[in-house]
CSV table of C-alpha atoms in Angstrom, one decimal:
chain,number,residue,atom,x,y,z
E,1,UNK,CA,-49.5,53.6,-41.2
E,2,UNK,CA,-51.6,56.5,-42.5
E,3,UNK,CA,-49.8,59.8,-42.9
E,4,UNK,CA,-51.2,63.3,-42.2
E,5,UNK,CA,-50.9,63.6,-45.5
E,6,UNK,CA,-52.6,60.8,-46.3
E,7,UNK,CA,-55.4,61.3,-44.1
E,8,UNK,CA,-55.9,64.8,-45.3
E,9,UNK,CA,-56.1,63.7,-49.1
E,10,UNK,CA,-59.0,61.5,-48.2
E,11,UNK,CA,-60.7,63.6,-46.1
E,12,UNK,CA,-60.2,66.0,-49.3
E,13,UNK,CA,-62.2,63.4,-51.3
E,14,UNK,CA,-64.9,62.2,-49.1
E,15,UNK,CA,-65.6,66.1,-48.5
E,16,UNK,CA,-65.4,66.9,-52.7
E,17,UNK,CA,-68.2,64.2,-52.8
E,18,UNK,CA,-70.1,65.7,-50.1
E,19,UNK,CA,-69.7,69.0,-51.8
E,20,UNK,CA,-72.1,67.5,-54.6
E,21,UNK,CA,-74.3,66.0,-52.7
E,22,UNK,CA,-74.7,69.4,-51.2
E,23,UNK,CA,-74.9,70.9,-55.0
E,24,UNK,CA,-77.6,68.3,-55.7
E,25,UNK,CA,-80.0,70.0,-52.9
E,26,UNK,CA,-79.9,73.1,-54.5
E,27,UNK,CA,-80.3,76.4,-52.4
E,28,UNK,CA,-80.8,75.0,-48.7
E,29,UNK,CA,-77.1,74.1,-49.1
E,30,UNK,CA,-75.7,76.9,-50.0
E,31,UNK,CA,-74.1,78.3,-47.1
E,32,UNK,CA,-73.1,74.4,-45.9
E,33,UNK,CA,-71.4,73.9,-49.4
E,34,UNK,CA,-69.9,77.5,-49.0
E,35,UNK,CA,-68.5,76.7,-46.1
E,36,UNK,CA,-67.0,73.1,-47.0
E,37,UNK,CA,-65.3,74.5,-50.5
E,38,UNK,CA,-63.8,77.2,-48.1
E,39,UNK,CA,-62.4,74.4,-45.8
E,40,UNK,CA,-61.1,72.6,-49.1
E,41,UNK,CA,-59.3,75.5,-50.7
E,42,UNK,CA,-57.3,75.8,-47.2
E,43,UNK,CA,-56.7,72.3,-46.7
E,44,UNK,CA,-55.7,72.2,-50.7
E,45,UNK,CA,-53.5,75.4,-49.8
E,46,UNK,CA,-51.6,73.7,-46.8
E,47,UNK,CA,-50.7,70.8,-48.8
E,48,UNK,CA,-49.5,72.4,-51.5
E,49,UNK,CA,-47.1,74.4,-49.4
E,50,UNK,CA,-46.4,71.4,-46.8
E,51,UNK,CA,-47.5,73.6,-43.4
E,52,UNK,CA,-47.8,70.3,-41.3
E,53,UNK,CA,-49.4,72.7,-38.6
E,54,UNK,CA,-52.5,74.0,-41.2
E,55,UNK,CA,-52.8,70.2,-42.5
E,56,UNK,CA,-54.0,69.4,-39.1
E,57,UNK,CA,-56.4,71.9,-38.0
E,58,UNK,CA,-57.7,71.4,-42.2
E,59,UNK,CA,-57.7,68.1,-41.3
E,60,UNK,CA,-59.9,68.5,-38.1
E,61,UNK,CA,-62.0,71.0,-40.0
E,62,UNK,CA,-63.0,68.6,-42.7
E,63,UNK,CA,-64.1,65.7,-40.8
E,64,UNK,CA,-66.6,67.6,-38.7
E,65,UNK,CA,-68.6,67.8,-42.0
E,66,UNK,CA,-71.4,65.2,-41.6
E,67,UNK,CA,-72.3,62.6,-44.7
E,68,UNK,CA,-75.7,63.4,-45.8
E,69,UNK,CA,-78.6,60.7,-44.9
E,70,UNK,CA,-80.7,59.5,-47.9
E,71,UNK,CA,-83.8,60.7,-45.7
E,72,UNK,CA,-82.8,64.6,-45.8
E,73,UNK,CA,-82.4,64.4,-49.9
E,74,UNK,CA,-85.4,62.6,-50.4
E,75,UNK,CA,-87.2,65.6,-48.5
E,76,UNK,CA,-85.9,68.4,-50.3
E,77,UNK,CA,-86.6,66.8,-53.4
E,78,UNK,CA,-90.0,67.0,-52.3
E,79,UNK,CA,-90.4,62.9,-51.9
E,80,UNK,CA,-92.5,61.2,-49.2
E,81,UNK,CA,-90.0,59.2,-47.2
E,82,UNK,CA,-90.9,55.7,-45.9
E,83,UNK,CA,-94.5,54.0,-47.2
E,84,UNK,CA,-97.3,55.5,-48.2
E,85,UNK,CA,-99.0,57.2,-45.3
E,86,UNK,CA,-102.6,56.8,-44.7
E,87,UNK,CA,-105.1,59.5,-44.6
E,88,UNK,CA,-105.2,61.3,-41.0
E,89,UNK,CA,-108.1,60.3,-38.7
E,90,UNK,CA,-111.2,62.5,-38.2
E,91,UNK,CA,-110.4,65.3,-36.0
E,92,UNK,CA,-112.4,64.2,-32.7
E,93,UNK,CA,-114.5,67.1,-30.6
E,94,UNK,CA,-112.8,68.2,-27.8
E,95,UNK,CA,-113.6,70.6,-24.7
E,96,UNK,CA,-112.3,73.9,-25.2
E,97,UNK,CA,-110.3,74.7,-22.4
E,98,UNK,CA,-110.6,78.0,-20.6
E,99,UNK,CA,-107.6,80.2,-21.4
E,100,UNK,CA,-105.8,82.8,-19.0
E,101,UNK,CA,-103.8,85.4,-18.8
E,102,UNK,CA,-100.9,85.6,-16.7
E,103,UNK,CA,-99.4,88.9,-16.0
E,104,UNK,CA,-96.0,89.3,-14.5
E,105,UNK,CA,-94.8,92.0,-12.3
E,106,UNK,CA,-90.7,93.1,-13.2
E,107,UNK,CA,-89.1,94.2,-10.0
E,108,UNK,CA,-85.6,95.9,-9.4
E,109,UNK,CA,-83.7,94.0,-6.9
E,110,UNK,CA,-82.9,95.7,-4.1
């Protein structure tokens, strides 16, 4: 049977991995890794001084932190997921449709 404590120090260590995926992306994770090292210097903090009460909610706090998929580092790396796409088709001629403007009328209830 897995402890709190237990559960927590693996959280801890799935989430210091995700931390470097996140320093891997560079500046679009920023905030995200800013925001998970904060969660790990709490949860680090309630271990450390046993507060069974701070475990959980570090606990709870950790695993809503998401895995990265392979397909969102490829992209900020700047790769083309998937196979190689073809060239887009000819842009066909279509009827230019007849725009409007629509005006709207703010009244005060009465």
């Amino acid at each position: 049977m897995n402890t709190l404590e237990d559960m927590l120090l693996a959280e801890q260590a799935r989430c210091r991995q995700l931390a470097r995926e996140y320093a891997e992306l560079g500046t679009a994770s920023a905030f995200a890794r800013a925001l998970l090292e904060d969660c790990l210097r709490g949860a680090e903090e309630a271990v450390q001084n046993r507060q069974l009460v701070a475990m959980q909610r570090a606990l709870e706090r950790l695993l809503r932190f998401q895995t990265l998929n392979h397909l969102a580092i490829q992209i900020s790396h700047g790769v083309q997921p998937g196979p190689a796409r073809r060239a887009p088709a000819p842009a066909q001629h279509r009827p230019m449709l007849h725009m409007q403007e629509q005006f709207f009328t703010w009244t005060r209830a009465a």
